[in-house]
Amino acid sequence: MAATLHVVAVGSVDDGKSTLIGRLLHDTGHLRGDEIEAVAEASRKRGRKGIDLALLTDGLRAEREQGITIDVAYRSFDADGRRILLGDAPGHVQYTRNMVTAAAGADAAILLVDAKSGTTPQTRRHLALCAMLGVRDVVACINKIDLVDYSQARFDEIAAELRAAAAAVDGPRITAIPLSALNGVNVVERSPETPWYDGPSVLEVLRDLDQPIVETAFRMPVQWVIRHDDGVNDIRGLAGRIDSGSVSVGDEIIALPSGVTSRIARIEVLGEERAAASAPLSVTLHLEDDVDVARGDVISTVTNAPQVATRFRATVAWLDEQPLTAPMRLEARQGARTVPVIVEELHERLELDTMLQVAADQLDVNDIGIVNVLAASPMVIEPYAISRGMGSLVLIDPATNRTVAAVMVDEVLAGL
Amino acid sequence: MTLLTEVGTLDVLEAEAVHVIRECAAECERPVLLFSGGKDSIVLAHLAVKAFAPAGLPFPLMHVDTGHNFQEVIDYRDQFVARIDERLIVASVQDSIDQGRVQDETGPRASRNRLQTTTLLDAIAEHRFDAAFGGARRDEERSRAKERFFSHRDAFGQWDPRNQRPEPWTIYNTKLKAGEHFRVFPLSNWTEIDIWAYIGREGLSLPSIYFAHQREVFERDGMLLAVDDHIERYSHEQTFTETVRFRTVGDMTCTGSIRSTATTVAEVLAETRASDVSERGASRADDKTSEAAMEDRKRNGYF
């Protein structure tokens, strides 16, 4: 079982994400008395009956004033020994970019659906975004089930809708749970209010989800070269975080894009000598040969090495107010490299409600589209489906320094 | 293959923090590590040393000294810096007061906690730092839970929480314009328990006031404040001797102690796990002023 599970809570506005997170923290004993008292006080100030647990994660003044989530809040808690890092993502359409940020890198999503209103276009958008970002498991919480008299028929109906929507986007596995976040029904323990439901509680699913897919090919972007002359040896250590796979002393490696090869002489895991190390550890690698390797290079085992390319086709989630039109000059940040790029072509925009690709000449903020990108210098690139690390990048507008897009590589193309 | 060691939660947190520290060192021109002698900044400095060993740190440490710190912490700070053999810059709130940049508060509620912001921003400008590592954690406070790893500050040192840079995956946008800087928080995903567990695992020493000791204190707002020349007491505030320890270490005027008999890391861990009061609730008077006190201070450039 993985030590840490990254989970993102998504769904339409007012479907109860923040309440569920507050409930999870509260019912697992991760809230202290004074934190509960502070939330109770804030609830009274707003004239709410009882404790509004949503006020716990809506930490910004503007969020509490409007009763909505604007930016992602992260909370950590332990589910019977497993660390859960939970991101509470905004539900509003205009904050979709913050939802993309929270879901990128997540292993699983909690998708909240209001039992009364059922699935909405925003529910389907979030499901599609999860599929696109490679979130493999979706815990679908049919929330406010108390407001439909704990109806099994209503639950089954919405669960079927969700499964159909997930299948349409070739998407994640769905575990559907009837829920009342407000009353704590099926949050931590299975509740008597839903005797017809024999599945797990939310906490049980998070605790028991099997290990996220571990990509096996060894990849490590070099972040920093540690130089140290102790009088006897002139040390040259390649410092970085292992992105995927594992490496052992004696392994034949290749540094890309340069293509120089060597063998692993020593592996240090933050001061400790090891015979082998695996993702996601931060390490320092020492090579047998004094070859030229610098920040931004990717170390891989010689077998199963990634591609080096200057052109690729990719799915972009556009995050900036200023729209994307092609061609556009930007900078790509990937691993430990920053490379000037041109978005050469905008092929189409993805209608998330229908999953139809439609012709487009620009992408507005929160739009998803398919583009061709040309890089000024060779990049180590793999499709996102194969390698999250080598297949993901962000685009930065050098004029404003804003992060304008999250990008997933679909296919490596032949260069110019 | 059995050569691989099992990777636990602390290993993952450690790897993440080191990744962030190395990214910042590589991308920013002039980083600095904010070091208070508190447990979080001790863990942070320890991680930074590990990130670049056996070479030295590629950036200095800086302490924003309110002049109202516990002597035990100042002593610890100096010993720590001597031991790791790195450079420490001390930015002094007293200097800011002497230069007329800020005005000292007076009366029993006087605190230099807020004044630190000016001293910090002045020091960042003076040394032309473009990144300041801090030991803040997302579990500390609601607005902290919204922080990015690389938190962008404009030329006025301000945080704009509604317009933060997206950080998908573990890719950080480290671009800055002149005069801007980052606050970088490698410990974002650590909890108070993680910090103590890591201190135990790594065998780190701490300032003695983190462990139970006899101290003359007085009670205010449900907190036990230290009796000291720096804190004016109301006439009704009686002093008494109590066995206490501090859960956080900050400016003396707004840092409360708790009754405790815990003298080892293991005992502190057990006590912290069982406690029904959060770290800030137990020991920080500065957050009790309003619901958004921390957010407001952070917007203006606080740590």
XYZ file of C-alpha atoms in Angstrom:
719
model
C 0.000 0.000 0.000
C 1.287 3.446 -0.902
C 2.422 5.612 1.972
C 0.549 8.632 0.722
C -2.618 8.959 -1.314
C -3.317 12.268 -3.049
C -7.040 12.870 -3.233
C -8.946 15.777 -4.715
C -12.532 16.638 -3.816
C -14.501 17.910 -6.822
C -18.086 18.538 -7.900
C -20.505 21.368 -8.539
C -20.770 24.321 -6.241
C -22.941 23.685 -3.182
C -22.733 19.925 -3.507
C -21.015 19.817 -0.129
C -17.299 19.226 -0.730
C -16.065 21.443 2.038
C -18.641 19.989 4.411
C -17.479 16.465 3.623
C -13.831 17.378 4.213
C -14.723 19.053 7.471
C -16.692 15.936 8.395
C -13.833 13.583 7.487
C -11.364 15.577 9.569
C -13.811 15.883 12.439
C -14.937 12.263 12.541
C -11.386 10.897 12.298
C -10.284 12.999 15.251
C -8.128 15.400 13.251
C -9.884 18.497 14.514
C -8.977 19.870 17.898
C -11.510 21.315 20.297
C -10.508 24.934 19.660
C -10.703 24.512 15.880
C -14.236 23.167 16.237
C -15.103 26.028 18.570
C -13.753 28.554 16.038
C -15.916 27.017 13.311
C -18.931 26.977 15.627
C -18.362 30.659 16.400
C -18.055 31.491 12.679
C -21.249 29.495 12.008
C -23.172 31.432 14.663
C -21.943 34.718 13.194
C -23.441 33.724 9.882
C -26.711 32.646 11.417
C -26.239 28.984 10.566
C -27.910 26.296 12.575
C -25.381 23.948 14.136
C -21.779 23.817 12.966
C -21.086 24.609 9.318
C -17.998 22.467 8.772
C -17.456 24.037 5.351
C -16.137 27.129 7.130
C -13.161 25.048 8.207
C -11.490 24.746 4.812
C -12.876 27.908 3.242
C -9.957 29.765 4.728
C -10.005 33.007 2.785
C -12.040 35.996 3.815
C -13.701 36.235 0.383
C -14.597 32.552 0.525
C -16.313 32.774 3.859
C -18.079 35.971 2.849
C -19.478 34.351 -0.269
C -19.820 30.849 1.130
C -17.882 29.366 -1.783
C -14.465 27.825 -2.357
C -12.176 29.906 -4.585
C -8.812 28.270 -4.245
C -7.632 24.824 -3.294
C -7.171 24.081 0.388
C -4.994 21.142 1.358
C -5.390 19.111 4.510
C -3.537 15.979 5.569
C -5.018 13.253 7.693
C -4.373 9.628 8.486
C -6.794 6.840 7.661
C -5.685 3.877 9.753
C -2.025 4.430 8.996
C -2.364 5.695 5.454
C -1.605 9.366 4.870
C -4.249 11.126 2.817
C -3.441 14.518 1.290
C -6.796 16.003 0.436
C -7.258 18.986 -1.859
C -10.576 20.807 -1.660
C -11.157 22.122 -5.187
C -13.508 24.947 -6.144
C -16.808 24.006 -7.778
C -17.526 27.224 -9.662
C -16.969 27.115 -13.389
C -14.821 30.265 -13.291
C -12.402 28.561 -10.923
C -11.998 25.417 -13.031
C -8.319 26.248 -13.434
C -7.872 25.799 -9.698
C -9.656 22.463 -9.950
C -7.234 21.364 -12.685
C -4.314 22.343 -10.450
C -5.674 20.303 -7.577
C -6.482 17.248 -9.684
C -3.161 17.156 -11.573
C -1.131 14.549 -9.753
C -4.035 13.198 -7.707
C -4.407 9.430 -7.352
C -8.097 9.555 -6.631
C -11.001 11.987 -6.641
C -13.998 12.371 -4.405
C -16.812 13.572 -6.666
C -19.764 15.109 -4.874
C -23.208 14.950 -6.489
C -26.347 16.461 -5.002
C -28.939 13.678 -4.652
C -31.761 16.095 -5.369
C -30.386 17.797 -8.470
C -28.401 14.818 -9.798
C -25.519 15.104 -12.221
C -24.970 18.545 -13.739
C -22.852 19.706 -16.683
C -20.192 20.674 -14.110
C -20.253 17.128 -12.678
C -19.568 15.748 -16.135
C -16.873 18.369 -16.772
C -15.092 17.377 -13.580
C -15.390 13.696 -14.433
C -13.925 14.364 -17.873
C -11.104 16.443 -16.379
C -10.317 13.634 -13.938
C -10.177 11.169 -16.822
C -7.940 13.503 -18.812
C -5.578 14.015 -15.864
C -5.290 10.268 -15.315
C -7.091 10.158 -11.975
C -7.843 6.475 -11.857
C -10.372 6.167 -9.062
C -13.437 8.290 -8.441
C -15.335 7.969 -5.196
C -18.743 9.274 -6.222
C -20.598 10.581 -3.191
C -24.326 10.963 -3.770
C -24.679 13.629 -1.123
C -27.690 14.992 0.766
C -29.261 11.538 0.488
C -31.307 12.447 3.571
C -33.129 15.050 1.471
C -34.445 12.311 -0.842
C -35.518 10.131 2.104
C -32.517 7.836 1.741
C -34.006 6.575 -1.519
C -32.181 3.634 -3.010
C -33.895 4.188 -6.365
C -32.579 7.753 -6.584
C -29.097 6.580 -5.586
C -29.100 3.829 -8.222
C -30.293 6.258 -10.864
C -27.502 8.782 -10.233
C -24.852 6.071 -9.866
C -25.879 4.685 -13.264
C -25.665 8.173 -14.815
C -22.175 8.587 -13.430
C -20.996 5.199 -14.633
C -22.312 5.980 -18.095
C -20.568 9.373 -18.069
C -17.312 7.765 -16.921
C -17.527 5.109 -19.628
C -18.084 7.837 -22.228
C -14.760 9.475 -21.336
C -12.967 6.152 -21.150
C -12.570 7.130 -17.601
C -11.974 6.228 -14.045
C -13.383 3.467 -11.877
C -16.441 4.630 -9.980
C -17.285 3.672 -6.418
C -20.685 5.180 -5.577
C -21.647 5.894 -1.976
C -24.939 7.279 -0.595
C -23.919 10.115 1.685
C -25.012 12.813 4.024
C -21.888 14.848 4.683
C -23.843 17.108 7.005
C -25.018 14.248 9.209
C -21.963 12.059 8.786
C -23.860 9.257 7.032
C -21.414 6.750 5.461
C -18.499 9.160 5.882
C -16.399 7.214 8.360
C -18.674 4.323 9.248
C -21.501 2.644 7.389
C -24.720 4.081 8.708
C -28.053 2.435 9.583
C -29.940 5.072 7.556
C -29.008 3.261 4.344
C -29.581 -0.423 5.179
C -29.849 -1.251 1.461
C -26.247 -0.121 0.893
C -23.562 -2.700 1.665
C -20.520 -0.924 0.180
C -17.715 0.884 1.996
C -17.750 4.291 3.708
C -15.732 7.154 2.209
C -12.930 6.661 4.703
C -12.857 2.911 4.068
C -12.510 3.439 0.307
C -9.652 5.902 0.768
C -7.922 3.584 3.198
C -8.252 0.520 0.983
C -7.733 1.871 -2.543
C -5.010 -0.227 -4.035
C -1.705 1.307 -4.889
C -1.733 3.880 -7.658
C -0.061 2.687 -10.814
C 3.677 2.820 -10.318
C 5.448 3.464 -13.586
C 8.425 1.156 -13.688
C 10.868 2.845 -16.052
C 13.558 4.755 -14.149
C 13.469 8.521 -14.731
C 15.184 11.233 -12.725
C 15.442 14.878 -13.807
C 18.708 16.377 -12.526
C 17.899 19.387 -10.380
C 21.316 20.357 -9.135
C 24.901 19.164 -9.482
C 26.591 18.924 -6.088
C 30.291 19.763 -6.385
C 32.539 19.153 -3.404
C 36.265 18.718 -3.132
C 37.117 17.183 0.236
C 40.842 17.155 -0.533
C 40.852 13.484 -1.543
C 37.980 13.243 -3.980
C 36.379 15.830 -6.199
C 32.756 14.821 -5.779
C 30.199 15.407 -8.519
C 26.759 14.272 -7.377
C 23.636 14.445 -9.497
C 20.845 15.571 -7.194
C 17.184 15.065 -8.032
C 13.938 13.388 -7.149
C 13.236 9.998 -8.716
C 10.209 10.519 -10.890
C 9.420 6.885 -11.590
C 10.903 3.420 -11.235
C 13.997 2.460 -9.312
C 17.753 2.426 -9.814
C 20.546 0.248 -8.424
C 24.290 0.571 -8.087
C 25.872 -0.842 -11.267
C 22.933 0.063 -13.533
C 23.837 1.365 -16.980
C 22.320 4.803 -17.402
C 21.875 7.366 -20.143
C 21.573 11.129 -19.670
C 19.135 12.784 -22.058
C 18.879 14.757 -24.269
C 22.694 14.628 -24.602
C 22.817 10.824 -24.785
C 25.991 10.284 -22.735
C 26.117 6.971 -20.899
C 27.749 5.689 -17.714
C 27.077 3.409 -14.740
C 25.766 4.173 -11.270
C 28.710 4.102 -8.849
C 26.946 5.179 -5.665
C 23.457 6.147 -4.533
C 22.894 8.469 -1.603
C 19.446 8.967 -0.123
C 19.973 12.243 1.731
C 23.232 11.219 3.322
C 22.608 7.479 3.553
C 24.373 5.108 1.162
C 21.971 2.662 -0.480
C 22.316 -0.159 -2.993
C 19.088 0.946 -4.671
C 16.444 3.642 -4.489
C 12.991 4.202 -5.950
C 10.403 6.906 -6.614
C 9.488 9.275 -5.034
C 12.744 9.670 -3.093
C 15.114 12.618 -3.417
C 18.591 11.228 -4.036
C 22.129 12.037 -5.153
C 23.555 9.762 -7.853
C 27.276 9.328 -8.433
C 28.405 8.019 -11.836
C 31.443 5.909 -12.640
C 32.576 8.295 -15.367
C 33.102 12.024 -15.206
C 30.587 12.796 -17.954
C 28.930 16.104 -18.722
C 25.510 16.092 -17.060
C 23.740 19.286 -16.040
C 20.521 20.572 -14.513
C 17.589 19.771 -16.741
C 18.987 16.491 -18.043
C 16.976 13.342 -17.415
C 18.738 10.235 -16.151
C 17.224 6.975 -17.385
C 18.315 3.372 -17.494
C 19.763 2.570 -20.923
C 17.034 0.033 -21.541
C 13.606 1.557 -21.916
C 14.924 5.110 -22.367
C 12.431 7.887 -23.179
C 12.204 9.742 -26.468
C 13.904 13.022 -27.245
C 11.808 15.273 -29.430
C 11.075 18.842 -30.462
C 7.459 18.418 -31.580
C 4.492 16.912 -29.849
C 0.722 16.854 -29.867
C -0.851 17.606 -26.529
C -4.007 18.295 -24.580
C -3.917 21.709 -22.930
C -6.018 23.060 -20.100
C -5.937 26.810 -20.695
C -5.698 28.708 -17.404
C -5.219 32.324 -18.415
C -7.722 35.132 -18.950
C -5.955 36.047 -22.180
C -7.001 33.430 -24.741
C -4.752 31.053 -26.647
C -4.510 31.596 -30.369
C -2.022 29.814 -32.608
C 0.746 30.457 -33.285
C 1.852 31.700 -29.856
C 5.341 31.947 -28.376
C 5.573 30.705 -24.791
C 7.946 28.914 -22.434
C 7.523 25.297 -21.410
C 8.540 24.160 -17.946
C 8.984 20.414 -17.641
C 10.956 18.465 -15.062
C 13.901 20.753 -14.326
C 13.986 22.345 -17.794
C 12.612 25.532 -19.265
C 12.456 25.629 -23.058
C 11.031 28.280 -25.433
C 8.171 26.804 -27.461
C 5.685 27.788 -30.126
C 2.120 26.535 -29.993
C 1.991 25.949 -33.739
C -1.534 24.779 -34.258
C -4.759 24.687 -32.352
C -6.658 21.674 -33.625
C -9.865 21.673 -31.682
C -11.585 22.404 -28.442
C -13.088 19.692 -26.288
C -16.730 20.138 -25.278
C -16.553 18.559 -21.853
C -20.314 18.177 -21.484
C -20.569 16.064 -24.601
C -16.918 15.034 -25.048
C -17.208 16.220 -28.640
C -14.245 17.827 -30.337
C -15.255 21.032 -32.056
C -13.288 23.289 -34.358
C -11.823 26.282 -32.544
C -9.641 29.260 -33.359
C -9.006 30.160 -29.750
C -9.077 28.692 -26.256
C -10.546 30.805 -23.481
C -9.816 30.446 -19.808
C -10.934 27.019 -18.492
C -11.142 25.588 -22.034
C -9.520 22.299 -22.989
C -8.007 21.872 -26.445
C -5.650 19.863 -28.608
C -2.516 21.563 -29.926
C 0.781 20.949 -31.666
C 3.838 22.324 -29.894
C 7.281 22.967 -31.348
C 10.185 23.283 -28.890
C 13.301 25.408 -29.521
C 15.562 22.646 -28.211
C 15.168 18.906 -27.692
C 13.023 17.806 -24.757
C 12.690 14.432 -23.084
C 9.082 13.639 -23.828
C 6.756 10.715 -23.290
C 2.993 10.441 -23.608
C 1.231 11.339 -20.367
C -0.478 7.942 -20.343
C 2.964 6.311 -20.042
C 4.789 8.793 -17.842
C 3.208 11.523 -15.774
C 6.579 13.127 -15.162
C 7.853 13.206 -18.746
C 4.389 13.765 -20.190
C 3.316 16.807 -18.182
C 4.399 20.401 -18.444
C 3.196 23.922 -17.843
C 3.310 26.830 -20.252
C 4.410 30.245 -19.038
C 3.853 33.535 -20.824
C 7.284 35.221 -20.716
C 5.652 38.647 -20.997
C 3.555 38.299 -17.845
C 5.277 35.340 -16.106
C 1.832 33.846 -15.641
C 1.279 30.083 -15.776
C -1.110 29.951 -18.728
C -1.597 26.231 -19.347
C -1.297 22.743 -17.908
C -0.260 20.393 -20.695
C -0.454 16.628 -21.172
C 1.475 15.085 -24.040
C -0.641 12.838 -26.276
C 1.872 11.889 -28.918
C 5.459 12.611 -29.828
C 5.744 13.882 -33.435
C 8.560 13.904 -35.953
C 10.684 17.048 -35.752
C 11.109 19.661 -38.431
C 14.461 -7.099 -5.575
C 14.754 -6.668 -1.843
C 17.355 -3.930 -1.926
C 14.667 -1.284 -1.783
C 13.737 0.073 1.612
C 10.077 0.645 2.331
C 9.098 4.252 1.769
C 7.055 5.724 4.620
C 5.120 8.954 5.069
C 8.110 10.830 6.523
C 10.309 9.669 3.623
C 7.789 11.042 1.133
C 7.516 14.356 2.984
C 11.295 14.608 3.231
C 11.747 13.899 -0.496
C 9.113 16.484 -1.398
C 10.687 19.167 0.800
C 14.171 18.525 -0.595
C 12.807 18.661 -4.153
C 11.326 22.106 -3.463
C 14.502 23.362 -1.754
C 16.692 22.225 -4.661
C 14.327 23.754 -7.242
C 14.395 27.090 -5.487
C 18.180 27.066 -5.112
C 18.580 26.270 -8.805
C 16.035 28.728 -10.168
C 16.274 31.745 -7.881
C 19.249 34.098 -7.857
C 19.428 34.942 -4.154
C 17.418 32.729 -1.809
C 17.530 32.974 1.973
C 16.239 30.584 4.619
C 14.224 32.198 7.393
C 15.455 30.661 10.619
C 13.872 31.487 13.963
C 15.228 28.684 16.123
C 11.698 27.257 16.244
C 11.124 23.554 15.559
C 9.784 24.019 12.020
C 12.697 26.162 10.894
C 15.107 23.713 12.551
C 13.613 20.876 10.485
C 13.734 23.086 7.390
C 17.398 24.015 7.900
C 18.246 20.362 8.582
C 16.580 19.350 5.296
C 18.429 22.096 3.423
C 21.759 20.858 4.779
C 20.868 17.305 3.661
C 19.784 18.532 0.221
C 23.254 19.833 -0.662
C 25.592 17.684 1.472
C 28.487 17.195 1.451
C 28.710 20.681 -0.074
C 27.555 23.666 1.993
C 24.298 25.582 1.668
C 24.029 27.753 -1.448
C 22.164 30.400 0.579
C 22.426 32.040 4.021
C 20.042 31.836 6.973
C 18.246 34.898 8.277
C 16.598 35.528 11.627
C 14.118 38.341 12.067
C 14.840 39.127 15.693
C 12.118 40.983 17.563
C 14.451 41.538 20.493
C 11.755 39.869 22.586
C 12.849 36.317 22.047
C 13.531 33.685 24.648
C 17.241 33.658 25.492
C 17.266 29.843 25.255
C 16.195 30.145 21.619
C 18.808 32.767 20.740
C 21.492 30.577 22.341
C 20.241 27.572 20.401
C 20.189 29.592 17.172
C 23.823 30.584 17.544
C 24.943 27.050 18.434
C 23.000 25.579 15.511
C 24.494 28.005 12.999
C 28.002 27.387 14.393
C 27.516 23.627 14.159
C 26.367 23.598 10.527
C 29.000 26.275 9.794
C 26.767 28.530 7.693
C 26.169 32.267 7.508
C 23.434 33.882 9.621
C 22.013 37.333 8.943
C 20.139 38.914 11.840
C 17.502 41.473 10.850
C 16.549 43.371 13.950
C 13.158 44.864 14.742
C 14.933 47.107 17.266
C 16.931 48.581 14.364
C 13.702 49.215 12.455
C 12.349 51.014 15.529
C 15.557 53.029 15.962
C 15.466 54.035 12.305
C 11.869 55.165 12.682
C 10.582 52.564 10.209
C 8.102 51.228 12.749
C 6.800 52.337 16.105
C 7.036 50.144 19.167
C 3.693 49.354 20.739
C 3.198 50.124 24.408
C 1.090 48.756 27.240
C 0.313 45.227 28.383
C -0.850 44.195 24.902
C 2.262 45.510 23.175
C 3.837 43.064 20.770
C 6.500 43.289 18.130
C 4.970 40.434 16.196
C 3.357 42.693 13.610
C 6.402 44.947 13.363
C 8.423 42.011 12.045
C 6.780 42.371 8.633
C 8.490 45.707 7.953
C 11.849 44.417 9.171
C 11.499 41.316 7.009
C 10.526 43.221 3.857
C 13.308 45.778 4.418
C 15.869 42.985 4.830
C 14.642 41.236 1.695
C 15.016 44.485 -0.235
C 18.402 45.372 1.296
C 19.937 41.981 0.486
C 18.041 41.733 -2.821
C 16.698 38.306 -1.861
C 14.340 36.864 -4.458
C 13.178 33.873 -2.432
C 12.698 33.332 1.289
C 12.216 29.785 2.575
C 9.783 29.540 5.459
C 8.739 26.643 7.664
C 4.986 27.297 7.451
C 2.688 24.282 7.236
C -0.779 24.002 5.722
C -2.204 22.424 8.877
C -1.372 25.462 10.999
C -4.130 27.768 9.972
C -6.960 28.072 7.461
C -5.345 30.613 5.167
C -2.062 28.668 5.266
C -4.011 25.706 3.849
C -4.393 27.772 0.681
C -0.689 28.397 0.200
C 1.335 27.220 -2.750
C 4.855 25.828 -2.415
C 6.154 28.846 -4.361
C 4.051 31.699 -3.083
C 4.419 34.775 -5.255
C 4.825 38.210 -3.614
C 4.633 41.436 -5.583
C 7.070 44.335 -5.278
C 5.217 45.421 -2.120
C 5.637 41.999 -0.529
C 1.905 41.394 -0.809
C 0.196 38.030 -1.220
C -2.811 37.920 -3.537
C -4.654 34.782 -2.455
C -7.274 35.093 -5.201
C -4.746 35.081 -7.966
C -2.186 32.428 -7.067
C -0.084 30.640 -9.633
C -1.337 27.153 -10.438
C 1.035 24.361 -9.357
C -0.108 21.279 -11.272
C 1.888 18.089 -10.644
C 5.160 19.172 -9.052
C 6.039 21.805 -11.630
C 6.759 25.241 -10.228
C 6.727 28.526 -12.107
C 9.772 30.299 -10.711
C 9.697 33.404 -12.917
C 9.966 36.790 -11.220
C 10.029 40.422 -12.225
C 12.412 42.906 -10.617
C 11.528 43.613 -6.998
C 9.221 40.610 -6.639
C 10.030 37.591 -4.529
C 8.794 34.171 -3.514
C 8.015 32.761 -0.129
C 8.857 29.095 -0.477
C 7.269 26.561 1.876
C 8.898 23.113 1.586
C 7.060 21.836 4.703
C 3.601 22.668 3.323
C 2.235 19.152 3.661
C 3.768 18.340 7.065
C 1.648 18.278 10.200
C 2.713 19.145 13.743
C 2.888 15.399 14.463
C 5.103 14.828 11.402
C 7.519 17.515 12.596
C 7.881 15.885 16.016
C 8.149 12.389 14.543
C 10.878 13.606 12.184
C 12.751 15.379 14.995
C 12.706 12.057 16.851
C 13.791 10.045 13.831
C 16.653 12.382 12.931
C 17.721 12.891 16.541
C 17.565 16.685 16.223
C 18.151 18.809 19.298
C 15.736 21.638 20.122
C 15.756 24.740 22.325
C 15.126 23.612 25.893
C 11.844 25.535 26.229
C 10.130 22.958 23.987
C 10.336 20.533 26.915
C 8.809 20.679 30.384
C 10.552 23.075 32.746
C 9.715 25.242 35.767
C 8.840 28.804 34.819
C 7.293 31.848 36.395
C 4.160 32.587 34.381
C 0.886 34.482 34.449
C -2.438 33.729 32.813
C -3.988 35.856 30.060
C -6.765 34.883 27.615
C -6.478 31.302 28.803
C -2.769 31.182 27.960
C 0.243 30.984 30.241
C 2.648 33.779 29.279
C 6.202 33.980 30.559
C 7.009 36.532 33.233
C 9.585 38.817 31.649
C 10.599 42.480 31.490
C 9.351 42.587 27.900
C 5.739 41.959 28.896
C 3.827 44.490 30.942
C 1.217 42.892 33.198
C -2.153 44.233 34.255
C -2.337 44.711 38.012
C -4.749 41.789 38.426
C -2.475 39.334 36.628
C -0.886 37.199 39.330
C 2.366 35.400 38.670
C 3.016 31.842 39.745
C 5.451 29.022 39.068
C 4.293 26.184 36.851
C 5.776 23.207 34.991
C 5.288 24.135 31.362
C 6.613 23.795 27.847
C 6.098 25.793 24.658
C 4.404 24.266 21.634
C 5.584 27.055 19.350
C 8.385 29.532 19.748
C 7.821 33.085 18.632
C 7.809 36.555 20.015
C 7.582 36.221 23.788
C 4.713 38.668 24.019
C 2.305 36.529 22.034
C 3.570 32.985 22.625
C 1.913 31.025 25.397
C 3.128 27.908 27.171
C 1.110 24.868 28.186
C 1.158 22.835 31.384
C 3.180 19.745 30.615
C 5.485 17.164 32.092
C 6.855 15.977 28.740
C 10.635 15.983 28.785
C 11.420 13.864 25.706
C 10.387 13.910 22.053
C 8.414 10.688 22.588
C 6.518 12.226 25.500
C 5.801 15.399 23.534
C 4.509 13.284 20.635
C 2.203 11.343 22.917
C 0.945 14.559 24.510
C 0.419 16.262 21.144
C -1.517 13.304 19.774
C -3.824 13.356 22.782
C -4.256 17.134 22.916
C -7.637 18.665 22.194
C -6.147 22.068 21.395
C -4.423 23.003 18.137
C -0.897 24.352 18.067
C -1.936 27.916 17.306
C -4.898 27.757 19.670
C -2.577 26.711 22.468
C 0.100 29.253 21.954
C -0.590 32.124 19.616
C -2.380 35.205 20.856
C -1.916 36.957 17.519
C -4.502 34.814 15.741
C -7.204 35.410 18.269
C -7.902 38.952 17.116
C -10.144 38.001 14.176
C -11.157 35.133 11.937
C -8.924 36.339 9.124
C -6.052 37.715 11.219
C -3.450 35.494 9.577
C -4.723 36.116 6.037
C -4.616 39.868 6.599
C -1.068 39.784 7.963
C 0.051 37.492 5.144
C -1.432 39.784 2.499
C 0.788 42.521 3.863
C 3.957 40.477 3.713
C 4.079 38.579 7.008
C 5.864 35.225 7.101
